[in-house]
């Protein structure tokens, strides 16, 4: 969910809506760089044609201070994000998933009666194609099947996973399934498709479990195949696949469990457990996001509380902790590697800013920069590269 001032099992904030730009795209009049102002970016739509990488940013419109929902920035050649506009009709935008052809973006609207929104990015301006209810509450994560034919959504509040068909025109089709995780207080936090494209995996923070589902592409139905239980109080949040291995990040224990993954059998086997914090770290800490590099040599995870990113070398045995790097903000909820994988862009929810860390591809080391893009209650960032 959107915050973690207390353990995740004990709270849920409300949701709402805000926007400025309409289906035609972004709105008018130029403004100063968002590195110095938190006002909503209102730039000339011609910026969409400017050189640079389109960057999509999600934030909580119902939070205090209010975020802007879905906004567009342009990353220039120096790596700095410049404001380009706000897209109307995408409230509480908390996570993103791309279609296989990278022409359509799908967004979780983390509202009590959950919805997901489709956005067409095949032209020069974002166009909202519409939204569909998930059938669950508080969606926090979604993914598109590699075939492009289905969308899976994890609904945190009620611990459900929903399935929708995806239409050829990019719109969200009919709901084909809704499964609820067992347990007294399930909270599905992530859903993704494994590298073999055979299995659907859901990570549940409240149930302290990872669920593996067989998926029937003819009917769009999920059938539970494995229920991997973690120690009570682990609070698994997100995992990242590395072909026949996965790295499972625990929000409530500040640790990563290395899982062996049998692609044919659809079975996880837990192995090494490694911490995400420095040995002398103290106070509360709630890890949030984990990702591995394209060359599968390094893994990174955010620490909310310590406000840093942990770096790990990926080895044959598992993970080797290499230390942490300050993010330059408060409560790093999410981060994204740019397409060149030379920088990490970190969404610092409480300080309302995206900060940039440069990355050395050889050593995996991260270095802070002075680049800051202000965005109140920011949740997620992705690149249209």
mmCIF file of C-alpha atoms in Angstrom:
data_model
loop_
_atom_site.group_PDB
_atom_site.id
_atom_site.type_symbol
_atom_site.label_atom_id
_atom_site.label_comp_id
_atom_site.label_asym_id
_atom_site.label_seq_id
_atom_site.Cartn_x
_atom_site.Cartn_y
_atom_site.Cartn_z
ATOM 1 C CA UNK A 1 0.000 0.000 0.000
ATOM 2 C CA UNK A 2 0.876 3.640 -0.126
ATOM 3 C CA UNK A 3 2.629 4.198 3.184
ATOM 4 C CA UNK A 4 4.171 2.437 6.128
ATOM 5 C CA UNK A 5 4.345 4.587 9.205
ATOM 6 C CA UNK A 6 3.090 1.482 11.047
ATOM 7 C CA UNK A 7 3.164 -2.231 10.191
ATOM 8 C CA UNK A 8 1.302 -2.816 6.964
ATOM 9 C CA UNK A 9 -1.360 -5.036 8.483
ATOM 10 C CA UNK A 10 -2.877 -2.198 10.503
ATOM 11 C CA UNK A 11 -3.817 0.550 8.116
ATOM 12 C CA UNK A 12 -5.295 1.621 4.814
ATOM 13 C CA UNK A 13 -5.546 5.161 3.537
ATOM 14 C CA UNK A 14 -8.348 6.460 1.355
ATOM 15 C CA UNK A 15 -8.280 7.170 -2.371
ATOM 16 C CA UNK A 16 -9.527 9.819 -4.784
ATOM 17 C CA UNK A 17 -8.971 11.559 -8.106
ATOM 18 C CA UNK A 18 -7.234 14.477 -9.776
ATOM 19 C CA UNK A 19 -5.957 15.373 -13.232
ATOM 20 C CA UNK A 20 -5.423 18.145 -15.699
ATOM 21 C CA UNK A 21 -4.893 17.031 -19.220
ATOM 22 C CA UNK A 22 -7.727 14.998 -20.748
ATOM 23 C CA UNK A 23 -7.505 12.252 -23.310
ATOM 24 C CA UNK A 24 -5.849 14.572 -25.787
ATOM 25 C CA UNK A 25 -2.674 14.483 -23.698
ATOM 26 C CA UNK A 26 -0.878 17.225 -21.776
ATOM 27 C CA UNK A 27 -1.818 20.773 -20.900
ATOM 28 C CA UNK A 28 -0.623 24.223 -21.730
ATOM 29 C CA UNK A 29 1.739 27.018 -20.605
ATOM 30 C CA UNK A 30 5.390 26.666 -19.721
ATOM 31 C CA UNK A 31 6.821 26.474 -16.215
ATOM 32 C CA UNK A 32 10.089 26.365 -14.312
ATOM 33 C CA UNK A 33 11.845 23.040 -13.904
ATOM 34 C CA UNK A 34 10.169 20.750 -11.376
ATOM 35 C CA UNK A 35 13.475 20.421 -9.532
ATOM 36 C CA UNK A 36 12.681 23.756 -7.896
ATOM 37 C CA UNK A 37 8.888 23.788 -7.708
ATOM 38 C CA UNK A 38 6.255 21.291 -6.575
ATOM 39 C CA UNK A 39 3.510 22.938 -8.645
ATOM 40 C CA UNK A 40 1.847 20.656 -11.184
ATOM 41 C CA UNK A 41 3.900 20.581 -14.385
ATOM 42 C CA UNK A 42 2.025 22.414 -17.132
ATOM 43 C CA UNK A 43 4.062 22.425 -20.300
ATOM 44 C CA UNK A 44 3.392 22.954 -23.965
ATOM 45 C CA UNK A 45 2.304 19.719 -25.663
ATOM 46 C CA UNK A 46 5.076 20.307 -28.186
ATOM 47 C CA UNK A 47 7.436 19.037 -25.486
ATOM 48 C CA UNK A 48 6.210 15.590 -26.420
ATOM 49 C CA UNK A 49 8.139 16.007 -29.667
ATOM 50 C CA UNK A 50 11.309 17.208 -27.953
ATOM 51 C CA UNK A 51 14.396 15.023 -27.814
ATOM 52 C CA UNK A 52 14.522 12.892 -24.720
ATOM 53 C CA UNK A 53 13.011 9.855 -23.086
ATOM 54 C CA UNK A 54 9.336 9.930 -22.116
ATOM 55 C CA UNK A 55 8.982 9.154 -18.422
ATOM 56 C CA UNK A 56 5.693 8.226 -16.734
ATOM 57 C CA UNK A 57 5.241 9.048 -13.062
ATOM 58 C CA UNK A 58 2.468 7.868 -10.754
ATOM 59 C CA UNK A 59 1.364 9.471 -7.495
ATOM 60 C CA UNK A 60 -1.476 9.368 -4.955
ATOM 61 C CA UNK A 61 -4.105 11.987 -5.728
ATOM 62 C CA UNK A 62 -5.972 11.357 -2.463
ATOM 63 C CA UNK A 63 -2.924 11.646 -0.212
ATOM 64 C CA UNK A 64 -1.853 14.694 1.745
ATOM 65 C CA UNK A 65 -0.205 16.489 0.065
ATOM 66 C CA UNK A 66 -2.149 15.470 -3.010
ATOM 67 C CA UNK A 67 -0.262 13.871 -5.842
ATOM 68 C CA UNK A 68 -1.038 14.395 -9.518
ATOM 69 C CA UNK A 69 -2.038 10.886 -10.588
ATOM 70 C CA UNK A 70 -0.313 10.159 -13.890
ATOM 71 C CA UNK A 71 2.149 12.710 -15.225
ATOM 72 C CA UNK A 72 4.660 12.853 -18.029
ATOM 73 C CA UNK A 73 8.249 14.055 -17.825
ATOM 74 C CA UNK A 74 11.038 14.059 -20.383
ATOM 75 C CA UNK A 75 14.484 12.799 -19.402
ATOM 76 C CA UNK A 76 17.069 14.911 -21.194
ATOM 77 C CA UNK A 77 20.542 13.861 -22.344
ATOM 78 C CA UNK A 78 22.010 14.797 -18.963
ATOM 79 C CA UNK A 79 19.624 12.422 -17.167
ATOM 80 C CA UNK A 80 17.513 15.225 -15.690
ATOM 81 C CA UNK A 81 13.717 14.913 -15.689
ATOM 82 C CA UNK A 82 11.847 17.902 -17.114
ATOM 83 C CA UNK A 83 8.068 18.409 -16.679
ATOM 84 C CA UNK A 84 5.768 17.806 -19.633
ATOM 85 C CA UNK A 85 2.211 17.572 -18.312
ATOM 86 C CA UNK A 86 -0.432 15.685 -16.361
ATOM 87 C CA UNK A 87 -2.848 13.106 -17.784
ATOM 88 C CA UNK A 88 -6.440 13.381 -16.623
ATOM 89 C CA UNK A 89 -8.542 10.464 -15.415
ATOM 90 C CA UNK A 90 -5.909 8.318 -13.678
ATOM 91 C CA UNK A 91 -6.396 8.685 -9.898
ATOM 92 C CA UNK A 92 -4.035 7.222 -7.304
ATOM 93 C CA UNK A 93 -1.659 5.820 -9.896
ATOM 94 C CA UNK A 94 0.504 3.451 -7.859
ATOM 95 C CA UNK A 95 2.057 0.949 -10.299
ATOM 96 C CA UNK A 96 2.645 0.403 -14.032
ATOM 97 C CA UNK A 97 2.813 -2.456 -16.526
ATOM 98 C CA UNK A 98 3.536 -2.294 -20.251
ATOM 99 C CA UNK A 99 2.034 -4.238 -23.136
ATOM 100 C CA UNK A 100 4.598 -6.469 -24.897
ATOM 101 C CA UNK A 101 4.902 -3.983 -27.781
ATOM 102 C CA UNK A 102 5.376 -1.099 -25.304
ATOM 103 C CA UNK A 103 2.558 0.900 -26.914
ATOM 104 C CA UNK A 104 0.084 0.659 -24.043
ATOM 105 C CA UNK A 105 0.531 1.355 -20.355
ATOM 106 C CA UNK A 106 -1.652 -0.165 -17.632
ATOM 107 C CA UNK A 107 -1.981 1.553 -14.277
ATOM 108 C CA UNK A 108 -3.309 0.475 -10.878
ATOM 109 C CA UNK A 109 -5.735 2.959 -9.335
ATOM 110 C CA UNK A 110 -5.200 2.179 -5.664
ATOM 111 C CA UNK A 111 -8.707 3.068 -4.530
ATOM 112 C CA UNK A 112 -10.989 1.135 -2.141
ATOM 113 C CA UNK A 113 -13.099 -0.201 -5.011
ATOM 114 C CA UNK A 114 -10.107 -0.962 -7.178
ATOM 115 C CA UNK A 115 -9.741 -0.148 -10.852
ATOM 116 C CA UNK A 116 -7.052 -0.386 -13.508
ATOM 117 C CA UNK A 117 -6.628 2.080 -16.366
ATOM 118 C CA UNK A 118 -5.354 1.637 -19.919
ATOM 119 C CA UNK A 119 -3.340 4.433 -21.578
ATOM 120 C CA UNK A 120 -2.412 4.526 -25.276
ATOM 121 C CA UNK A 121 1.154 5.755 -25.803
ATOM 122 C CA UNK A 122 1.499 4.774 -29.455
ATOM 123 C CA UNK A 123 1.226 8.427 -30.579
ATOM 124 C CA UNK A 124 2.748 11.708 -29.481
ATOM 125 C CA UNK A 125 0.322 12.220 -26.582
ATOM 126 C CA UNK A 126 -1.000 9.853 -23.912
ATOM 127 C CA UNK A 127 -4.638 8.887 -24.487
ATOM 128 C CA UNK A 128 -6.673 7.313 -21.684
ATOM 129 C CA UNK A 129 -8.640 4.402 -23.142
ATOM 130 C CA UNK A 130 -10.722 3.736 -20.054
ATOM 131 C CA UNK A 131 -10.767 1.871 -16.763
ATOM 132 C CA UNK A 132 -12.205 -1.372 -15.467
ATOM 133 C CA UNK A 133 -12.968 -2.534 -11.915
ATOM 134 C CA UNK A 134 -10.629 -5.208 -10.627
ATOM 135 C CA UNK A 135 -13.275 -6.829 -8.467
ATOM 136 C CA UNK A 136 -10.954 -6.329 -5.511
ATOM 137 C CA UNK A 137 -9.844 -3.492 -3.244
ATOM 138 C CA UNK A 138 -6.691 -1.390 -3.204
ATOM 139 C CA UNK A 139 -4.798 -2.760 -6.228
ATOM 140 C CA UNK A 140 -1.042 -2.286 -5.853
ATOM 141 C CA UNK A 141 0.520 -4.245 -8.706
ATOM 142 C CA UNK A 142 -0.301 -5.568 -12.155
ATOM 143 C CA UNK A 143 1.376 -7.342 -15.030
ATOM 144 C CA UNK A 144 0.572 -8.162 -18.648
ATOM 145 C CA UNK A 145 0.961 -11.752 -19.847
ATOM 146 C CA UNK A 146 3.804 -12.060 -22.404
ATOM 147 C CA UNK A 147 1.202 -13.118 -24.979
ATOM 148 C CA UNK A 148 -0.417 -9.717 -24.515
ATOM 149 C CA UNK A 149 -3.825 -11.325 -24.095
ATOM 150 C CA UNK A 150 -4.359 -11.021 -20.318
ATOM 151 C CA UNK A 151 -3.773 -8.595 -17.436
ATOM 152 C CA UNK A 152 -3.279 -9.799 -13.860
ATOM 153 C CA UNK A 153 -3.820 -7.494 -10.861
ATOM 154 C CA UNK A 154 -2.888 -7.929 -7.188
ATOM 155 C CA UNK A 155 -5.460 -6.334 -4.873
ATOM 156 C CA UNK A 156 -3.771 -5.595 -1.562
ATOM 157 C CA UNK A 157 -6.677 -4.691 0.697
ATOM 158 C CA UNK A 158 -8.758 -7.853 0.278
ATOM 159 C CA UNK A 159 -5.988 -10.251 -0.753
ATOM 160 C CA UNK A 160 -7.305 -11.118 -4.202
ATOM 161 C CA UNK A 161 -5.826 -11.593 -7.669
ATOM 162 C CA UNK A 162 -7.925 -10.658 -10.686
ATOM 163 C CA UNK A 163 -7.605 -11.558 -14.361
ATOM 164 C CA UNK A 164 -8.849 -9.521 -17.348
ATOM 165 C CA UNK A 165 -8.660 -10.159 -21.033
ATOM 166 C CA UNK A 166 -6.745 -7.535 -22.979
ATOM 167 C CA UNK A 167 -8.284 -6.404 -26.249
ATOM 168 C CA UNK A 168 -6.327 -5.959 -29.487
ATOM 169 C CA UNK A 169 -6.928 -2.186 -29.370
ATOM 170 C CA UNK A 170 -5.250 -1.962 -25.959
ATOM 171 C CA UNK A 171 -8.449 -1.590 -23.956
ATOM 172 C CA UNK A 172 -9.161 -3.739 -20.908
ATOM 173 C CA UNK A 173 -11.621 -6.532 -21.621
ATOM 174 C CA UNK A 174 -13.827 -8.761 -19.532
ATOM 175 C CA UNK A 175 -12.894 -10.153 -16.139
ATOM 176 C CA UNK A 176 -12.209 -13.875 -16.398
ATOM 177 C CA UNK A 177 -11.259 -14.752 -12.822
ATOM 178 C CA UNK A 178 -10.923 -13.468 -9.277
ATOM 179 C CA UNK A 179 -9.192 -15.626 -6.662
ATOM 180 C CA UNK A 180 -8.888 -14.862 -2.962
ATOM 181 C CA UNK A 181 -5.880 -15.930 -0.959
ATOM 182 C CA UNK A 182 -6.533 -17.966 2.193
ATOM 183 C CA UNK A 183 -5.756 -16.796 5.695
ATOM 184 C CA UNK A 184 -7.113 -14.389 8.271
ATOM 185 C CA UNK A 185 -5.664 -11.248 6.685
ATOM 186 C CA UNK A 186 -4.332 -11.786 3.161
ATOM 187 C CA UNK A 187 -2.796 -8.833 1.318
ATOM 188 C CA UNK A 188 -1.727 -9.632 -2.245
ATOM 189 C CA UNK A 189 1.099 -7.249 -3.110
ATOM 190 C CA UNK A 190 2.479 -8.481 -6.435
ATOM 191 C CA UNK A 191 1.499 -10.707 -9.333
ATOM 192 C CA UNK A 192 3.743 -11.686 -12.241
ATOM 193 C CA UNK A 193 4.334 -14.365 -14.882
ATOM 194 C CA UNK A 194 7.361 -16.632 -14.526
ATOM 195 C CA UNK A 195 10.142 -16.779 -17.177
ATOM 196 C CA UNK A 196 8.737 -19.984 -18.698
ATOM 197 C CA UNK A 197 5.405 -18.173 -19.263
ATOM 198 C CA UNK A 198 3.627 -21.202 -17.794
ATOM 199 C CA UNK A 199 2.943 -20.035 -14.261
ATOM 200 C CA UNK A 200 1.434 -17.006 -12.525
ATOM 201 C CA UNK A 201 3.028 -16.072 -9.195
ATOM 202 C CA UNK A 202 1.405 -13.922 -6.497
ATOM 203 C CA UNK A 203 3.236 -12.575 -3.435
ATOM 204 C CA UNK A 204 1.040 -12.034 -0.365
ATOM 205 C CA UNK A 205 2.367 -9.876 2.464
ATOM 206 C CA UNK A 206 -0.460 -10.600 4.915
ATOM 207 C CA UNK A 207 -0.518 -14.353 4.371
ATOM 208 C CA UNK A 208 3.290 -14.640 4.611
ATOM 209 C CA UNK A 209 3.177 -16.697 1.446
ATOM 210 C CA UNK A 210 3.902 -16.979 -2.253
ATOM 211 C CA UNK A 211 1.212 -18.603 -4.411
ATOM 212 C CA UNK A 212 1.935 -20.306 -7.720
ATOM 213 C CA UNK A 213 -0.981 -20.705 -10.128
ATOM 214 C CA UNK A 214 -1.420 -22.731 -13.272
ATOM 215 C CA UNK A 215 -3.092 -20.543 -15.901
ATOM 216 C CA UNK A 216 -5.528 -21.666 -18.563
ATOM 217 C CA UNK A 217 -5.192 -19.238 -21.480
ATOM 218 C CA UNK A 218 -8.371 -20.584 -23.067
ATOM 219 C CA UNK A 219 -10.622 -19.754 -20.124
ATOM 220 C CA UNK A 220 -8.531 -17.118 -18.313
ATOM 221 C CA UNK A 221 -8.758 -19.112 -15.079
ATOM 222 C CA UNK A 222 -6.171 -19.602 -12.329
ATOM 223 C CA UNK A 223 -5.704 -22.855 -10.430
ATOM 224 C CA UNK A 224 -3.555 -22.902 -7.296
ATOM 225 C CA UNK A 225 -0.485 -25.099 -7.775
ATOM 226 C CA UNK A 226 1.853 -24.252 -4.862
ATOM 227 C CA UNK A 227 1.400 -22.434 -1.555
ATOM 228 C CA UNK A 228 4.882 -21.557 -0.274
ATOM 229 C CA UNK A 229 4.641 -20.535 3.365
ATOM 230 C CA UNK A 230 7.228 -18.160 4.858
ATOM 231 C CA UNK A 231 7.947 -17.728 8.569
ATOM 232 C CA UNK A 232 5.233 -15.775 10.376
ATOM 233 C CA UNK A 233 5.882 -12.036 10.276
ATOM 234 C CA UNK A 234 8.070 -12.141 7.153
ATOM 235 C CA UNK A 235 5.743 -9.929 5.132
ATOM 236 C CA UNK A 236 6.890 -10.821 1.587
ATOM 237 C CA UNK A 237 6.262 -7.888 -0.759
ATOM 238 C CA UNK A 238 7.943 -8.283 -4.176
ATOM 239 C CA UNK A 239 10.128 -10.824 -5.925
ATOM 240 C CA UNK A 240 12.366 -10.594 -8.968
ATOM 241 C CA UNK A 241 12.951 -13.570 -11.255
ATOM 242 C CA UNK A 242 16.394 -14.573 -12.534
ATOM 243 C CA UNK A 243 15.313 -17.433 -14.799
ATOM 244 C CA UNK A 244 15.514 -20.507 -12.507
ATOM 245 C CA UNK A 245 16.007 -18.450 -9.362
ATOM 246 C CA UNK A 246 14.041 -15.671 -7.680
ATOM 247 C CA UNK A 247 14.811 -13.119 -4.988
ATOM 248 C CA UNK A 248 11.953 -12.508 -2.542
ATOM 249 C CA UNK A 249 11.994 -9.221 -0.634
ATOM 250 C CA UNK A 250 10.405 -9.157 2.835
ATOM 251 C CA UNK A 251 8.901 -5.873 3.958
ATOM 252 C CA UNK A 252 8.521 -6.749 7.627
ATOM 253 C CA UNK A 253 11.879 -8.507 8.161
ATOM 254 C CA UNK A 254 14.283 -6.449 5.991
ATOM 255 C CA UNK A 255 15.635 -9.503 4.246
ATOM 256 C CA UNK A 256 15.719 -11.295 0.901
ATOM 257 C CA UNK A 257 15.097 -15.025 0.538
ATOM 258 C CA UNK A 258 16.762 -16.666 -2.455
ATOM 259 C CA UNK A 259 14.344 -19.139 -4.043
ATOM 260 C CA UNK A 260 15.279 -21.892 -6.468
ATOM 261 C CA UNK A 261 12.615 -22.093 -9.172
ATOM 262 C CA UNK A 262 11.758 -25.284 -11.044
ATOM 263 C CA UNK A 263 10.254 -23.942 -14.264
ATOM 264 C CA UNK A 264 8.779 -27.275 -15.347
ATOM 265 C CA UNK A 265 7.338 -28.293 -12.001
ATOM 266 C CA UNK A 266 6.273 -24.779 -10.999
ATOM 267 C CA UNK A 267 7.832 -25.095 -7.550
ATOM 268 C CA UNK A 268 9.833 -22.726 -5.359
ATOM 269 C CA UNK A 269 12.406 -24.035 -2.877
ATOM 270 C CA UNK A 270 13.714 -21.502 -0.333
ATOM 271 C CA UNK A 271 17.441 -21.204 0.294
ATOM 272 C CA UNK A 272 19.780 -18.400 1.398
ATOM 273 C CA UNK A 273 18.408 -15.520 3.468
ATOM 274 C CA UNK A 274 20.351 -12.224 3.404
ATOM 275 C CA UNK A 275 19.628 -8.924 5.134
ATOM 276 C CA UNK A 276 19.055 -5.619 3.338
ATOM 277 C CA UNK A 277 20.480 -3.315 6.061
ATOM 278 C CA UNK A 278 23.896 -2.261 7.251
ATOM 279 C CA UNK A 279 25.038 -4.217 10.343
ATOM 280 C CA UNK A 280 24.741 -1.151 12.591
ATOM 281 C CA UNK A 281 21.334 0.001 11.273
ATOM 282 C CA UNK A 282 18.642 0.624 13.863
ATOM 283 C CA UNK A 283 15.022 1.724 14.021
ATOM 284 C CA UNK A 284 12.107 0.620 11.888
ATOM 285 C CA UNK A 285 12.683 -0.261 8.262
ATOM 286 C CA UNK A 286 10.352 -1.563 5.565
ATOM 287 C CA UNK A 287 11.901 -2.649 2.252
ATOM 288 C CA UNK A 288 9.731 -1.966 -0.786
ATOM 289 C CA UNK A 289 11.145 -2.716 -4.249
ATOM 290 C CA UNK A 290 13.632 -5.170 -5.706
ATOM 291 C CA UNK A 291 15.009 -5.438 -9.247
ATOM 292 C CA UNK A 292 17.928 -7.085 -11.010
ATOM 293 C CA UNK A 293 20.059 -5.703 -13.807
ATOM 294 C CA UNK A 294 19.682 -6.847 -17.391
ATOM 295 C CA UNK A 295 22.972 -8.742 -17.238
ATOM 296 C CA UNK A 296 21.806 -10.494 -14.034
ATOM 297 C CA UNK A 297 24.980 -9.493 -12.189
ATOM 298 C CA UNK A 298 23.448 -7.199 -9.553
ATOM 299 C CA UNK A 299 20.280 -6.798 -7.514
ATOM 300 C CA UNK A 300 19.004 -3.645 -5.791
ATOM 301 C CA UNK A 301 16.415 -3.190 -3.038
ATOM 302 C CA UNK A 302 15.000 -0.102 -1.356
ATOM 303 C CA UNK A 303 14.957 0.398 2.422
ATOM 304 C CA UNK A 304 12.167 2.665 3.672
ATOM 305 C CA UNK A 305 13.248 3.970 7.057
ATOM 306 C CA UNK A 306 16.980 3.715 6.444
ATOM 307 C CA UNK A 307 16.199 5.597 3.200
ATOM 308 C CA UNK A 308 18.808 3.890 1.089
ATOM 309 C CA UNK A 309 19.228 1.281 -1.617
ATOM 310 C CA UNK A 310 20.996 -1.976 -0.860
ATOM 311 C CA UNK A 311 23.282 -3.389 -3.545
ATOM 312 C CA UNK A 312 23.899 -7.108 -3.991
ATOM 313 C CA UNK A 313 26.169 -9.034 -6.334
ATOM 314 C CA UNK A 314 24.447 -12.062 -7.842
ATOM 315 C CA UNK A 315 26.580 -15.183 -7.396
ATOM 316 C CA UNK A 316 26.181 -18.871 -8.104
ATOM 317 C CA UNK A 317 25.336 -19.399 -4.436
ATOM 318 C CA UNK A 318 22.838 -16.531 -4.144
ATOM 319 C CA UNK A 319 23.365 -12.891 -3.173
ATOM 320 C CA UNK A 320 26.389 -11.076 -1.754
ATOM 321 C CA UNK A 321 25.611 -7.868 0.157
ATOM 322 C CA UNK A 322 27.757 -4.979 -1.143
ATOM 323 C CA UNK A 323 26.466 -2.124 1.019
ATOM 324 C CA UNK A 324 23.924 0.684 0.819
ATOM 325 C CA UNK A 325 23.656 4.097 -0.839
ATOM 326 C CA UNK A 326 21.530 7.011 0.483
ATOM 327 C CA UNK A 327 18.699 7.902 -1.878
ATOM 328 C CA UNK A 328 18.584 11.591 -0.956
ATOM 329 C CA UNK A 329 14.894 11.435 -0.053
ATOM 330 C CA UNK A 330 12.408 9.995 2.420
ATOM 331 C CA UNK A 331 10.583 6.650 2.038
ATOM 332 C CA UNK A 332 11.853 5.153 -1.254
ATOM 333 C CA UNK A 333 8.795 3.193 -2.372
ATOM 334 C CA UNK A 334 9.877 2.288 -5.905
ATOM 335 C CA UNK A 335 12.752 2.714 -8.329
ATOM 336 C CA UNK A 336 13.395 2.066 -11.994
ATOM 337 C CA UNK A 337 16.587 1.521 -13.943
ATOM 338 C CA UNK A 338 16.692 3.645 -17.078
ATOM 339 C CA UNK A 339 16.902 1.816 -20.435
ATOM 340 C CA UNK A 340 20.687 2.263 -20.540
ATOM 341 C CA UNK A 341 20.920 0.963 -16.960
ATOM 342 C CA UNK A 342 23.306 3.771 -16.075
ATOM 343 C CA UNK A 343 20.973 5.403 -13.518
ATOM 344 C CA UNK A 344 18.352 4.490 -10.947
ATOM 345 C CA UNK A 345 15.397 6.836 -10.483
ATOM 346 C CA UNK A 346 13.930 6.526 -6.988
ATOM 347 C CA UNK A 347 10.416 7.584 -5.964
ATOM 348 C CA UNK A 348 10.608 8.983 -2.438
ATOM 349 C CA UNK A 349 7.000 9.024 -1.316
ATOM 350 C CA UNK A 350 7.152 11.064 1.892
ATOM 351 C CA UNK A 351 9.542 13.734 0.645
ATOM 352 C CA UNK A 352 7.623 13.926 -2.644
ATOM 353 C CA UNK A 353 10.592 13.680 -4.969
ATOM 354 C CA UNK A 354 12.285 11.475 -7.532
ATOM 355 C CA UNK A 355 16.029 11.350 -7.031
ATOM 356 C CA UNK A 356 18.640 9.957 -9.404
ATOM 357 C CA UNK A 357 21.576 7.692 -8.579
ATOM 358 C CA UNK A 358 24.206 6.925 -11.200
ATOM 359 C CA UNK A 359 25.334 3.340 -11.630
ATOM 360 C CA UNK A 360 28.699 1.794 -12.489
ATOM 361 C CA UNK A 361 27.921 -1.192 -14.719
ATOM 362 C CA UNK A 362 31.139 -2.992 -13.796
ATOM 363 C CA UNK A 363 30.994 -2.819 -10.021
ATOM 364 C CA UNK A 364 27.283 -2.214 -9.582
ATOM 365 C CA UNK A 365 28.099 0.726 -7.305
ATOM 366 C CA UNK A 366 25.598 3.574 -7.009
ATOM 367 C CA UNK A 367 26.404 7.262 -6.537
ATOM 368 C CA UNK A 368 23.977 10.034 -5.498
ATOM 369 C CA UNK A 369 23.428 13.044 -7.753
ATOM 370 C CA UNK A 370 21.875 16.447 -7.138
ATOM 371 C CA UNK A 371 19.019 15.734 -9.580
ATOM 372 C CA UNK A 372 15.607 16.018 -7.928
ATOM 373 C CA UNK A 373 12.171 16.033 -9.571
ATOM 374 C CA UNK A 374 9.459 17.177 -7.187
ATOM 375 C CA UNK A 375 6.222 15.198 -7.180
ATOM 376 C CA UNK A 376 4.000 15.090 -4.072
ATOM 377 C CA UNK A 377 3.130 11.602 -2.778
ATOM 378 C CA UNK A 378 4.993 9.956 -5.635
ATOM 379 C CA UNK A 379 4.551 6.197 -5.981
ATOM 380 C CA UNK A 380 6.131 4.788 -9.160
ATOM 381 C CA UNK A 381 8.139 5.652 -12.253
ATOM 382 C CA UNK A 382 8.664 3.952 -15.626
ATOM 383 C CA UNK A 383 10.199 4.773 -19.000
ATOM 384 C CA UNK A 384 8.691 4.634 -22.481
ATOM 385 C CA UNK A 385 11.942 3.460 -23.997
#
